[in-house]
PDB file of C-alpha atoms and ligand atoms in Angstrom:
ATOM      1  CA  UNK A   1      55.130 113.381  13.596  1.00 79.00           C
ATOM      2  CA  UNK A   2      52.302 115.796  12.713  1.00 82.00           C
ATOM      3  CA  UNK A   3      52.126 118.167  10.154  1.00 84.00           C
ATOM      4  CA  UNK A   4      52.119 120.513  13.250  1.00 86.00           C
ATOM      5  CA  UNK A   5      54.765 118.961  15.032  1.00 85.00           C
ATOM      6  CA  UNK A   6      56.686 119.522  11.114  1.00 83.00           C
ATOM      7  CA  UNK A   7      55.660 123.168  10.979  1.00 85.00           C
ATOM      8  CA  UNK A   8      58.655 125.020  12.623  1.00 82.00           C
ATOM      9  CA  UNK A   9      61.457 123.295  10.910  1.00 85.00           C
ATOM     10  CA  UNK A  10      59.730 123.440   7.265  1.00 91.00           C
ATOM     11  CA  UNK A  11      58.008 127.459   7.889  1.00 89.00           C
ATOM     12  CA  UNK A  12      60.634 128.679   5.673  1.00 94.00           C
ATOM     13  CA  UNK A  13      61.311 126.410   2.600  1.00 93.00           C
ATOM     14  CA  UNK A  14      59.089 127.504   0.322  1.00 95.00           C
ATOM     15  CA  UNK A  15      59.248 131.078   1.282  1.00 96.00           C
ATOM     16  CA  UNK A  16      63.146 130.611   0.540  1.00 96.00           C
ATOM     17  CA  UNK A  17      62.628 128.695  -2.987  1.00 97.00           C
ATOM     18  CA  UNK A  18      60.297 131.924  -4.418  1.00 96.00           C
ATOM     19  CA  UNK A  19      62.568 135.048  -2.746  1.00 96.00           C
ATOM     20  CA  UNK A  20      65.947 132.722  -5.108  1.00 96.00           C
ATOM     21  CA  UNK A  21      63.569 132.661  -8.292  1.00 96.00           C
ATOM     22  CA  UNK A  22      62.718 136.503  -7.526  1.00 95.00           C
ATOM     23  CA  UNK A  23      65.953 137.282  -6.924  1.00 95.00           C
ATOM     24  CA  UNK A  24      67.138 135.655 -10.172  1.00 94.00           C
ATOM     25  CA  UNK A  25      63.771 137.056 -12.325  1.00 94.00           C
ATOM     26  CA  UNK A  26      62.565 133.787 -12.867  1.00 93.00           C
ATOM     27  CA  UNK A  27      59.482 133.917 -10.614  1.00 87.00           C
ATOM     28  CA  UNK A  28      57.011 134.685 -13.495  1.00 89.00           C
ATOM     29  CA  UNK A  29      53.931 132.171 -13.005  1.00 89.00           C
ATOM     30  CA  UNK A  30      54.559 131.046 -16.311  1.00 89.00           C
ATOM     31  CA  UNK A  31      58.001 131.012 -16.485  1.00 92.00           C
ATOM     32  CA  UNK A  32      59.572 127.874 -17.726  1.00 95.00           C
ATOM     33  CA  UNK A  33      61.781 126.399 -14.854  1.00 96.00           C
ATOM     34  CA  UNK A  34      64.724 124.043 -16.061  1.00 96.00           C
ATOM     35  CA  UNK A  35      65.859 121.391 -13.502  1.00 97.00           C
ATOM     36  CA  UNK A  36      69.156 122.600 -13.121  1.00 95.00           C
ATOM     37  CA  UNK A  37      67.626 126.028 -12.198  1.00 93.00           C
ATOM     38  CA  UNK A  38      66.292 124.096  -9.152  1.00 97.00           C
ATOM     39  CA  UNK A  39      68.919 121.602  -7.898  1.00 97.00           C
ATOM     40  CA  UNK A  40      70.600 124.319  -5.692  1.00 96.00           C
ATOM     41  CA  UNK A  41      67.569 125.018  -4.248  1.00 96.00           C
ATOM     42  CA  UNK A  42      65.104 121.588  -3.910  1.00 97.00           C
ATOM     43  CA  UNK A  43      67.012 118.983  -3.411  1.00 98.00           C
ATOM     44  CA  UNK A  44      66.326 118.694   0.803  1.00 97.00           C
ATOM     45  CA  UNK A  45      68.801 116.167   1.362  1.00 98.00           C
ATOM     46  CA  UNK A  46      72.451 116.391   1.893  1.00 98.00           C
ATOM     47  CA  UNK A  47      75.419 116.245  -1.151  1.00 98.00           C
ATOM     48  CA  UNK A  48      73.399 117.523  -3.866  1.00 97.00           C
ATOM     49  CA  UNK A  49      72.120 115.191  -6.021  1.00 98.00           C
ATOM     50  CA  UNK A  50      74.646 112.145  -5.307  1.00 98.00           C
ATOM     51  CA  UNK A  51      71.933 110.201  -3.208  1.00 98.00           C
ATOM     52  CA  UNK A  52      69.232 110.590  -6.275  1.00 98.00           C
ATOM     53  CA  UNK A  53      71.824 108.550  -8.470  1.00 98.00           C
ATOM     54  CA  UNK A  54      72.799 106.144  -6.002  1.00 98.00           C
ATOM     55  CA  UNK A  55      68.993 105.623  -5.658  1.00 98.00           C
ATOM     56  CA  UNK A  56      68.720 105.283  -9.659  1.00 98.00           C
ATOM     57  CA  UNK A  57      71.888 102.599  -9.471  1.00 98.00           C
ATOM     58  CA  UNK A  58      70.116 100.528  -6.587  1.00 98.00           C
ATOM     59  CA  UNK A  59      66.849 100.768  -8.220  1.00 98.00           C
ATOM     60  CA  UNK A  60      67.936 100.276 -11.643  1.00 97.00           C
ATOM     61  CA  UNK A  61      65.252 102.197 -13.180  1.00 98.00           C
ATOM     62  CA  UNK A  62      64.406 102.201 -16.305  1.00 96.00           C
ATOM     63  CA  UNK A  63      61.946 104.431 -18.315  1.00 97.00           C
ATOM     64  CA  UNK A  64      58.647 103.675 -17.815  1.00 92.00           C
ATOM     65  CA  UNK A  65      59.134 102.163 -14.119  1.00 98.00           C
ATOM     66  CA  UNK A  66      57.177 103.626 -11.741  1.00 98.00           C
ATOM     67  CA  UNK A  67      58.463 104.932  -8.916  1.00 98.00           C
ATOM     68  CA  UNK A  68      57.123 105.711  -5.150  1.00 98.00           C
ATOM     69  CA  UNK A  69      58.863 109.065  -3.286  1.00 99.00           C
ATOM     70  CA  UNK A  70      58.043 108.833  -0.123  1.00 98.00           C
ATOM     71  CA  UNK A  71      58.200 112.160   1.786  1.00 98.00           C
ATOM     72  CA  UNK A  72      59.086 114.396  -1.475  1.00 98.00           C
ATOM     73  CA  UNK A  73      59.242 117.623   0.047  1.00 98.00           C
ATOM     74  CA  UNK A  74      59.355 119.897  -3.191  1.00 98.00           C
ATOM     75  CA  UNK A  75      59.529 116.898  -5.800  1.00 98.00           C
ATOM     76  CA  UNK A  76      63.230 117.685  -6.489  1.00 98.00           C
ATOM     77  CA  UNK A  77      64.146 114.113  -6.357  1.00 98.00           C
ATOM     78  CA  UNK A  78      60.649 113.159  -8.596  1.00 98.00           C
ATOM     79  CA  UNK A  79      61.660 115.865 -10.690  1.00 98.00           C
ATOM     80  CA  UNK A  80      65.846 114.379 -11.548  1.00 98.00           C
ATOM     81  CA  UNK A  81      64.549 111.157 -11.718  1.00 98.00           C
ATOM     82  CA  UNK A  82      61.656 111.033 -13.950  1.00 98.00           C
ATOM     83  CA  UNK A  83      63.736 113.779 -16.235  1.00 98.00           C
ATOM     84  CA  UNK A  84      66.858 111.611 -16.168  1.00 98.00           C
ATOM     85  CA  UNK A  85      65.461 107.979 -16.176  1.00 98.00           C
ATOM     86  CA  UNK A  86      62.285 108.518 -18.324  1.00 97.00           C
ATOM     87  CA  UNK A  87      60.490 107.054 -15.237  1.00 98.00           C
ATOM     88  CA  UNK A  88      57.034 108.010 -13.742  1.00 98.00           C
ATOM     89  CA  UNK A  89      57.297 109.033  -9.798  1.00 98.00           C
ATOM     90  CA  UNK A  90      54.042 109.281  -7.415  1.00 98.00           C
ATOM     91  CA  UNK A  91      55.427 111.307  -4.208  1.00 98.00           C
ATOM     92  CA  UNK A  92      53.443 111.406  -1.075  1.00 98.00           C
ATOM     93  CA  UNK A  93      54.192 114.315   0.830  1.00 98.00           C
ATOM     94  CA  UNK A  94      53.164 115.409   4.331  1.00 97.00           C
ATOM     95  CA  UNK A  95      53.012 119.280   4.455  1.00 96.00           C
ATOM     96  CA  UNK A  96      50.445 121.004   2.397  1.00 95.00           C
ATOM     97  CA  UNK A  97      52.568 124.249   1.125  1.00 95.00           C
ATOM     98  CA  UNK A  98      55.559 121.694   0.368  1.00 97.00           C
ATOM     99  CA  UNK A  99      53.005 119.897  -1.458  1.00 97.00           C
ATOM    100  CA  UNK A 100      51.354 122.906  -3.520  1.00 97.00           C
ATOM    101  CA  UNK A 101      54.922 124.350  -4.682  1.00 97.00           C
ATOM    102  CA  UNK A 102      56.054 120.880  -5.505  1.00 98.00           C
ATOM    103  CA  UNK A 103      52.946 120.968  -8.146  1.00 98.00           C
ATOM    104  CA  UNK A 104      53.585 124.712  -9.526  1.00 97.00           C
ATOM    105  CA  UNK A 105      57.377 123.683  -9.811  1.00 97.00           C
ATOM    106  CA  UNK A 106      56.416 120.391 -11.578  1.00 98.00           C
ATOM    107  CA  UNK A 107      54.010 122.428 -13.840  1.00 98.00           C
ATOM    108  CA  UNK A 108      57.025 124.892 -14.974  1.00 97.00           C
ATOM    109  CA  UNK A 109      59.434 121.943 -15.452  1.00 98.00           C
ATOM    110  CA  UNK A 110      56.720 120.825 -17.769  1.00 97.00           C
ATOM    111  CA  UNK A 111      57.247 117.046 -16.147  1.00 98.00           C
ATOM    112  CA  UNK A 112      53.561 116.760 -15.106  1.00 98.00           C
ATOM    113  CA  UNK A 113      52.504 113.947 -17.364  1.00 97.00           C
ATOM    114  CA  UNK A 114      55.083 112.342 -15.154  1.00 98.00           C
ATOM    115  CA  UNK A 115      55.969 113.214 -12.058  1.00 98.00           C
ATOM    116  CA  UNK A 116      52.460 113.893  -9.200  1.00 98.00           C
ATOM    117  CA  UNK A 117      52.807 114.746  -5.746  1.00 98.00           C
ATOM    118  CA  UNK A 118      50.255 114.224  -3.498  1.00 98.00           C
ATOM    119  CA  UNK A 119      49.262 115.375   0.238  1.00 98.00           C
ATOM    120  CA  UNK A 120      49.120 113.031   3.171  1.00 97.00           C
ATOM    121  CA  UNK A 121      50.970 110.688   5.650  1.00 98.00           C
ATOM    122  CA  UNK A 122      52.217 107.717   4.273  1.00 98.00           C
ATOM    123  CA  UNK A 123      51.199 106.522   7.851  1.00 98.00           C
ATOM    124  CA  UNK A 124      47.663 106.665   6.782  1.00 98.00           C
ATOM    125  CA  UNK A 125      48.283 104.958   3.390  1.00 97.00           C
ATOM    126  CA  UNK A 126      44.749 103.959   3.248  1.00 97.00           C
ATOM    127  CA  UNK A 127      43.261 107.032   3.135  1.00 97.00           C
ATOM    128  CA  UNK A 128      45.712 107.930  -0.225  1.00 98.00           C
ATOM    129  CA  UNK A 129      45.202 107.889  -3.592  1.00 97.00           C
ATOM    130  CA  UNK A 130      48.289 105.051  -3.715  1.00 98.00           C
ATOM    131  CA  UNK A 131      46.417 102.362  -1.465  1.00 98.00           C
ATOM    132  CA  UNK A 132      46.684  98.731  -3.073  1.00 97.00           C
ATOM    133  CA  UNK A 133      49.135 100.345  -5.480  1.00 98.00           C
ATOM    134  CA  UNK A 134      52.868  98.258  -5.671  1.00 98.00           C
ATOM    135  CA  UNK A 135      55.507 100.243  -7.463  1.00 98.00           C
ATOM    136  CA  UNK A 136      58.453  99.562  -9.063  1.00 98.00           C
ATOM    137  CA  UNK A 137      60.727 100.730  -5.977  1.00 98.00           C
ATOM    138  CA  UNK A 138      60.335 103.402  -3.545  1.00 98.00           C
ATOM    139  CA  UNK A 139      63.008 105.661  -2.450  1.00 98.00           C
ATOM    140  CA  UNK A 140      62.902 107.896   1.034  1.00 98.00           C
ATOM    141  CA  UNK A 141      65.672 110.586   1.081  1.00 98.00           C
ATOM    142  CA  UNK A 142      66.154 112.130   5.037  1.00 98.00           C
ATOM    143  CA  UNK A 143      62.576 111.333   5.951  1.00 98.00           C
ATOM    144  CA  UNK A 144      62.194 108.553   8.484  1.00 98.00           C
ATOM    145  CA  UNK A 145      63.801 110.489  10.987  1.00 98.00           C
ATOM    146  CA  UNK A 146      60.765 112.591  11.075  1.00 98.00           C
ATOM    147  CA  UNK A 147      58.413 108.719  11.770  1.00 98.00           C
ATOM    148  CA  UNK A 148      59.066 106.965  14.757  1.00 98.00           C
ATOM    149  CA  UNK A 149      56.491 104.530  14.719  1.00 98.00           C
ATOM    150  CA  UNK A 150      58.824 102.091  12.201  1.00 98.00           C
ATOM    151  CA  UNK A 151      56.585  99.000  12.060  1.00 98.00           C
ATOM    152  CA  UNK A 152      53.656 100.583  10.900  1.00 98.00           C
ATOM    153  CA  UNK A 153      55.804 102.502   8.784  1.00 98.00           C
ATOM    154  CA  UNK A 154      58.099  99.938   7.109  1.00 98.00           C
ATOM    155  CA  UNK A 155      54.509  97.513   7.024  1.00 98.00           C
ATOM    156  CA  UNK A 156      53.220 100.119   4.379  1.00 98.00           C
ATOM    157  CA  UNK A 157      56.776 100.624   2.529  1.00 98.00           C
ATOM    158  CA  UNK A 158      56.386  96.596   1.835  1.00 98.00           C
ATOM    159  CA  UNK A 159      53.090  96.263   0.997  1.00 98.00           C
ATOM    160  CA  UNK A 160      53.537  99.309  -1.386  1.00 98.00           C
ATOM    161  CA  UNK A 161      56.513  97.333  -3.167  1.00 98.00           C
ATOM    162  CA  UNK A 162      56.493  94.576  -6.008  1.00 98.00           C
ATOM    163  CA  UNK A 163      57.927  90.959  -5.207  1.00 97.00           C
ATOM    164  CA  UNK A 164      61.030  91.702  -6.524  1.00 97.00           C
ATOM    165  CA  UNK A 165      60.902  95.896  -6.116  1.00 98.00           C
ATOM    166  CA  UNK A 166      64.101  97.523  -4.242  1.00 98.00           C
ATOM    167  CA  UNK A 167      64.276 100.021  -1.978  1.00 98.00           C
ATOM    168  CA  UNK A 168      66.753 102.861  -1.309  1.00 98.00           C
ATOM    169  CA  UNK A 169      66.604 104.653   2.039  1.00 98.00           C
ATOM    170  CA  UNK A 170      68.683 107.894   3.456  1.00 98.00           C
ATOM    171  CA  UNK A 171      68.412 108.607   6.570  1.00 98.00           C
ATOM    172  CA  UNK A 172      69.764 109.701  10.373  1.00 98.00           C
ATOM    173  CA  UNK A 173      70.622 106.631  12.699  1.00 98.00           C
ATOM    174  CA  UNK A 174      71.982 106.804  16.513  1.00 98.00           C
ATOM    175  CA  UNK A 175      75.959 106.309  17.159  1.00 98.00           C
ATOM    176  CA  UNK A 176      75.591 106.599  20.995  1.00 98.00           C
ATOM    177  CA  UNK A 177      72.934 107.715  23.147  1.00 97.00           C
ATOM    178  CA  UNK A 178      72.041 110.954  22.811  1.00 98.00           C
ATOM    179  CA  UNK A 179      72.501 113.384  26.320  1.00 98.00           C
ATOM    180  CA  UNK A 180      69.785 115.554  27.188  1.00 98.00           C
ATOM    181  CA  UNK A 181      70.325 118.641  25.248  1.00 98.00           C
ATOM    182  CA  UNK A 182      71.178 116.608  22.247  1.00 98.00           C
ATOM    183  CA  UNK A 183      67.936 114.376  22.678  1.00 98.00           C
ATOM    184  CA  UNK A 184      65.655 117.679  22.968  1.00 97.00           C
ATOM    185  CA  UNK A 185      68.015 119.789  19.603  1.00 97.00           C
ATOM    186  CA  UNK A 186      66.905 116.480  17.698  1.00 97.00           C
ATOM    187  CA  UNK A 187      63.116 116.821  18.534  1.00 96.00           C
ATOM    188  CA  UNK A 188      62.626 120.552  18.877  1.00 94.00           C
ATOM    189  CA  UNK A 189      65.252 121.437  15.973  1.00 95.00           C
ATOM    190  CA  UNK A 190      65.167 118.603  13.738  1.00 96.00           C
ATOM    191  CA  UNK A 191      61.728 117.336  14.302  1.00 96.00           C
ATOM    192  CA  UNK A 192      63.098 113.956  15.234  1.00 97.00           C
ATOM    193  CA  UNK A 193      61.964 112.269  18.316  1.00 96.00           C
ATOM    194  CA  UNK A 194      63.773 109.242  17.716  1.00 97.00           C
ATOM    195  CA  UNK A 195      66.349 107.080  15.835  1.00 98.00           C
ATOM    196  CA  UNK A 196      67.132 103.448  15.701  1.00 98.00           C
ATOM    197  CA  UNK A 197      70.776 102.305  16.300  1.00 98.00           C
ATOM    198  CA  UNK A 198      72.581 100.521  13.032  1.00 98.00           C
ATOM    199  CA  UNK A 199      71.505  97.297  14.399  1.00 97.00           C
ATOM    200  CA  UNK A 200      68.299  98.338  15.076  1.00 98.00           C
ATOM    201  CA  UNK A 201      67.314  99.916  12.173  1.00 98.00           C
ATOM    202  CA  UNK A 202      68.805  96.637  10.075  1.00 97.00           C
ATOM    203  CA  UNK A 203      66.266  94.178  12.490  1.00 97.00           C
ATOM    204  CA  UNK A 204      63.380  96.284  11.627  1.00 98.00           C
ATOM    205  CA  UNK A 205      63.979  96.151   7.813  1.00 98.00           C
ATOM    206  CA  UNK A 206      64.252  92.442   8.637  1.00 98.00           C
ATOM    207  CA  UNK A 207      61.062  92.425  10.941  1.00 97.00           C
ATOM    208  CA  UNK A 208      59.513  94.172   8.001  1.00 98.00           C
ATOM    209  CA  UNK A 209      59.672  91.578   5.288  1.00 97.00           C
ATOM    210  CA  UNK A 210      62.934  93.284   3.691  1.00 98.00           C
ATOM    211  CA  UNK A 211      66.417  91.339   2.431  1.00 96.00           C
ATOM    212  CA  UNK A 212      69.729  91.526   0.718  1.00 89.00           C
ATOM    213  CA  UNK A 213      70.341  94.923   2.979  1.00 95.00           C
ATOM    214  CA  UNK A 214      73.421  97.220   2.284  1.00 98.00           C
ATOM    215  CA  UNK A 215      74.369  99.919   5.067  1.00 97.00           C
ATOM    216  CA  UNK A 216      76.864 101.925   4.256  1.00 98.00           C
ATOM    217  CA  UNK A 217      77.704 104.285   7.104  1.00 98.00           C
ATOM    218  CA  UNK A 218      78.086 107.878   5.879  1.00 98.00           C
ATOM    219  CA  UNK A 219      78.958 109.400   8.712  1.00 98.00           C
ATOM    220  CA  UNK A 220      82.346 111.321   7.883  1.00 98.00           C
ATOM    221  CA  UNK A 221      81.348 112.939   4.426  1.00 98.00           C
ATOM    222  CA  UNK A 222      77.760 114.221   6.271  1.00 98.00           C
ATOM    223  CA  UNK A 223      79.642 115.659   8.974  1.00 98.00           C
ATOM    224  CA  UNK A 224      82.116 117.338   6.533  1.00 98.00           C
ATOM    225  CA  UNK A 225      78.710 118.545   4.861  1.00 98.00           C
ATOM    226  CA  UNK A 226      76.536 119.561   7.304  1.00 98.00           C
ATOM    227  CA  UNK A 227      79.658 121.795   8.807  1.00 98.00           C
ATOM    228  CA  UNK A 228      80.417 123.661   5.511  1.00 98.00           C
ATOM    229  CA  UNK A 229      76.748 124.160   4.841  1.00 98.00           C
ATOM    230  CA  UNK A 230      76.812 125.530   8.247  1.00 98.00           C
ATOM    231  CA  UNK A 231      79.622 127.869   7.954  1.00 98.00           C
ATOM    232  CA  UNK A 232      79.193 129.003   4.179  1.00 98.00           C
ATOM    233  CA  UNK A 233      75.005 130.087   5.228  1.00 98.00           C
ATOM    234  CA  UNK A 234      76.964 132.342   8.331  1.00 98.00           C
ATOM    235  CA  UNK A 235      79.792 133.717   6.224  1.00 98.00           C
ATOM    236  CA  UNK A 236      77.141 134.632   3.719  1.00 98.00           C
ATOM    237  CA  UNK A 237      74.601 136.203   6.381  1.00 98.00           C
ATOM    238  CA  UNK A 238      74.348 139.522   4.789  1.00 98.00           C
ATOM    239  CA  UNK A 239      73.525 138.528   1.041  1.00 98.00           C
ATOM    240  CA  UNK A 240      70.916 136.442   2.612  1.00 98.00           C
ATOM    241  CA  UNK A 241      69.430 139.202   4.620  1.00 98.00           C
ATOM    242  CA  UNK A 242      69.097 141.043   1.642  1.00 98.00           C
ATOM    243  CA  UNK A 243      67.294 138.132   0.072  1.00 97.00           C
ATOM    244  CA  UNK A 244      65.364 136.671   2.610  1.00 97.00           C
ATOM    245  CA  UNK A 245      64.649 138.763   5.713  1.00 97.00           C
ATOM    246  CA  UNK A 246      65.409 138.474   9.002  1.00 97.00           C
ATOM    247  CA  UNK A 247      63.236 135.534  10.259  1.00 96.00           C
ATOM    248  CA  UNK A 248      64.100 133.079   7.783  1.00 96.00           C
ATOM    249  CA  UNK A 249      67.812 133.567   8.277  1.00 97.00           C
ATOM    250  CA  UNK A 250      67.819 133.121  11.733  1.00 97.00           C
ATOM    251  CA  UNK A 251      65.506 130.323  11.214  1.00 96.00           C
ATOM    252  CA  UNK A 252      68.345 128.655   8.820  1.00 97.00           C
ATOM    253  CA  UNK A 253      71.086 129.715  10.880  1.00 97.00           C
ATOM    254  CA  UNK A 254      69.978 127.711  13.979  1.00 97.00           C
ATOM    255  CA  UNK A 255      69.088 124.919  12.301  1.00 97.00           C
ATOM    256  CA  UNK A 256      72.411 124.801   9.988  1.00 98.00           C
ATOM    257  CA  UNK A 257      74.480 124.691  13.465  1.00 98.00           C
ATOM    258  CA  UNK A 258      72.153 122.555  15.311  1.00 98.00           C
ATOM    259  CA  UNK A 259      72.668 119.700  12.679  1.00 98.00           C
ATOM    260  CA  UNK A 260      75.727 120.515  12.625  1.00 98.00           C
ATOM    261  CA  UNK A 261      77.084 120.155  16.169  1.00 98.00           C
ATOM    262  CA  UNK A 262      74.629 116.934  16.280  1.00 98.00           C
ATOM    263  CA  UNK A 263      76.951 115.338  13.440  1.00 98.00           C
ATOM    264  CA  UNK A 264      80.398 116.589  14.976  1.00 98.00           C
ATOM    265  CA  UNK A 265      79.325 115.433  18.739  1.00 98.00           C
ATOM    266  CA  UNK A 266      79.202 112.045  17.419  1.00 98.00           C
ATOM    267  CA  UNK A 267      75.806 111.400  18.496  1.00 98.00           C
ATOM    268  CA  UNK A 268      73.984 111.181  15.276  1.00 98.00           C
ATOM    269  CA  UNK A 269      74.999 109.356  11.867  1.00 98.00           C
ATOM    270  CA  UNK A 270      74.385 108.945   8.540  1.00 98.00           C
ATOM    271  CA  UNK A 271      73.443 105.908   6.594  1.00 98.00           C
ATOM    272  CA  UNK A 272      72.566 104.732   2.994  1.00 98.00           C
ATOM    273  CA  UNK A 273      70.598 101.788   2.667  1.00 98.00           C
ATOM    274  CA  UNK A 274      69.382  99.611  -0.154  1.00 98.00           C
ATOM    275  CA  UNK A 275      67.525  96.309  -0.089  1.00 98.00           C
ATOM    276  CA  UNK A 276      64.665  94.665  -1.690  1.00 98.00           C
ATOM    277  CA  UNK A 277      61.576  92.759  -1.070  1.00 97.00           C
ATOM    278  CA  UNK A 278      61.693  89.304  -1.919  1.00 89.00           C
TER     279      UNK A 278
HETATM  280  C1  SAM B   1      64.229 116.464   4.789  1.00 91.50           C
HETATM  281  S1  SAM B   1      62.769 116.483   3.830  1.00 91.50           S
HETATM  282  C2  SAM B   1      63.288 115.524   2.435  1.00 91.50           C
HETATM  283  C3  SAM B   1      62.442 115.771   1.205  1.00 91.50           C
HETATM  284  C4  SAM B   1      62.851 114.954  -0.016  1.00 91.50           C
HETATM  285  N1  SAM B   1      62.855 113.530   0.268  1.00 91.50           N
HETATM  286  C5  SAM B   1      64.202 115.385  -0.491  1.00 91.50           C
HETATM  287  O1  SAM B   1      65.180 114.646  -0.248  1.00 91.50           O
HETATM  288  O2  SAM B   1      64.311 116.443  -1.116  1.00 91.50           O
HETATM  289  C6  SAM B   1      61.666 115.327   4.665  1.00 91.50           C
HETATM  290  C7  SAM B   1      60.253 115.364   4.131  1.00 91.50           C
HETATM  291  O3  SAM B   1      59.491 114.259   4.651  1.00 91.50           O
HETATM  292  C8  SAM B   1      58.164 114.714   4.847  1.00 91.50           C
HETATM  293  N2  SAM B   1      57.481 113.795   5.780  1.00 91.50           N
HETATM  294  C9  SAM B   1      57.738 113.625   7.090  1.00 91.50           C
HETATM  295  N3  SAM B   1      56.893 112.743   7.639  1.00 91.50           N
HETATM  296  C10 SAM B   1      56.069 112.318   6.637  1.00 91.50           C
HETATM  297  C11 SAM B   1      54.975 111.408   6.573  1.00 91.50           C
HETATM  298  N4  SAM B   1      54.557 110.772   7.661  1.00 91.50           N
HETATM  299  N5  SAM B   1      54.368 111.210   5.380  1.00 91.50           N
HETATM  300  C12 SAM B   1      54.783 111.878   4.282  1.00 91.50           C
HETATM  301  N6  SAM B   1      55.808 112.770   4.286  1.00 91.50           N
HETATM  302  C13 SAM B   1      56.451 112.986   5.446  1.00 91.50           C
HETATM  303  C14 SAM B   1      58.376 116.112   5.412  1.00 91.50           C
HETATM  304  O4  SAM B   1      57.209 116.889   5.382  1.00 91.50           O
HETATM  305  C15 SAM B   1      59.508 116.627   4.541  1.00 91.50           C
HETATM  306  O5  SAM B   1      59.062 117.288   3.405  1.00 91.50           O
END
């Protein structure tokens, strides 16, 4: 999608991430950041940071490997893994203001020799400091849901991999079709105009170039998660008030329940996959 089309459903991340570091006196330009200060709050993917070491485990990094992000929002997965693993991360990241906190966070983390994020659409890989690069293995946490043109996409993920390199991919797929007002909450809420089935999404990996796939389905601990995420933001509406204003809350609030409900209707899954180009 565009970075307009992405607008509405990322307008209040960053704003959220400064008003928690204000809130807890550690918004000081120069104040040192450590990464557990940040987990709670840039990690934009579901169970914390579970699906950053299940990444590490399929890609078996090591220190020194270097590592592709695609889609790295805030740099909170960059961030764990080049701090945990000793590896360098490149992240490619659509949205500009995602992109600019993701460097001032970096910078206070003091993991800038080794973790950069930079601006674009891994779409238009050409036109990014990356192109002809092949990494080590790439990892994509919850953002092909946002790109439904798949072949161009998953063309680029290969050619950006070493013979040999792994992947590791979270992500949304379909469980049944989708009615109406489901089909329109996943575009207009979630910014997601379209998802593969499980059999789907495995033939386009395949298409791709991709082997030795592993799906695991997902689907019953993301449900559980998305709910209680959902419930705990509402129960704590009026601390967030406080913190955050009006707009952003609502903002949250609707899109909390909107994932939600997708999850518990049984429309929408959630998968892991690994694999690796051969
Ligand atoms: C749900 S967030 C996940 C961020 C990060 N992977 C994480 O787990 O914390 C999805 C991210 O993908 C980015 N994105 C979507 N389409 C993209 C594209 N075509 N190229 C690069 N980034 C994209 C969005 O801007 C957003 O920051």
């Amino acid at each position: 999608m565009t970075e307009a089309a992405m607008e509405p459903m990322y307008r209040h991340r960053v704003t959220r991430i400064w008003n928690e570091l204000r809130h807890q006196q550690k918004d000081g330009a120069d104040t040192p950041l450590a990464i557990a200060d940040l987990l709670p709050l840039d990690q934009y993917h579901y169970l914390g940071v579970a699906p950053v070491e299940e990444a590490a485990r399929h890609l078996k990094i090591g220190a020194g490997d270097r590592i592709l992000d695609i889609g790295a929002g805030v740099g909170g997965t960059a961030r764990y893994l080049a701090d945990k693993f000793g590896c360098r991360v490149t992240g490619i990241e659509l949205l500009e203001h995602l992109c600019t906190a993701a460097g001032e966070l970096t910078r206070r983390t003091g993991l800038s020799d080794r973790v950069a994020i930079f601006q674009g659409d891994i779409l238009e890989v050409e036109a990014l400091p990356i192109a002809g690069q092949q990494f080590d293995g790439w990892v994509a946490l919850m953002v092909f849901l946002h790109i439904p043109q798949r072949q161009q996409l998953l063309r680029h993920c290969h050619a950006l991999l070493k013979a040999g390199g792994r992947f590791y991919i979270e992500d949304y797929y379909l469980r049944r079709q989708p009615t109406e007002t489901e089909r329109h909450a996943l575009a207009a809420t979630v910014a997601c105009p379209y998802l593969p089935s499980r059999e789907e999404y495995e033939s386009h990996l395949e298409s791709a170039g991709f082997s030795a796939l592993e799906f695991v389905d997902v689907t019953p601990q993301w449900t559980d998660w998305v709910q209680q995420r959902a419930t705990q933001f509402h129960a704590e509406r009026d601390r967030h008030l406080a913190v955050h204003g009006a707009a952003l809350v609502e903002s949250y609030d609707h899109f909390y329940r909107t994932v939600a409900d997708l999850f518990a209707s049984g429309a929408v899954g959630g998968v892991r996959l690994a694999g690796q180009k051969l």
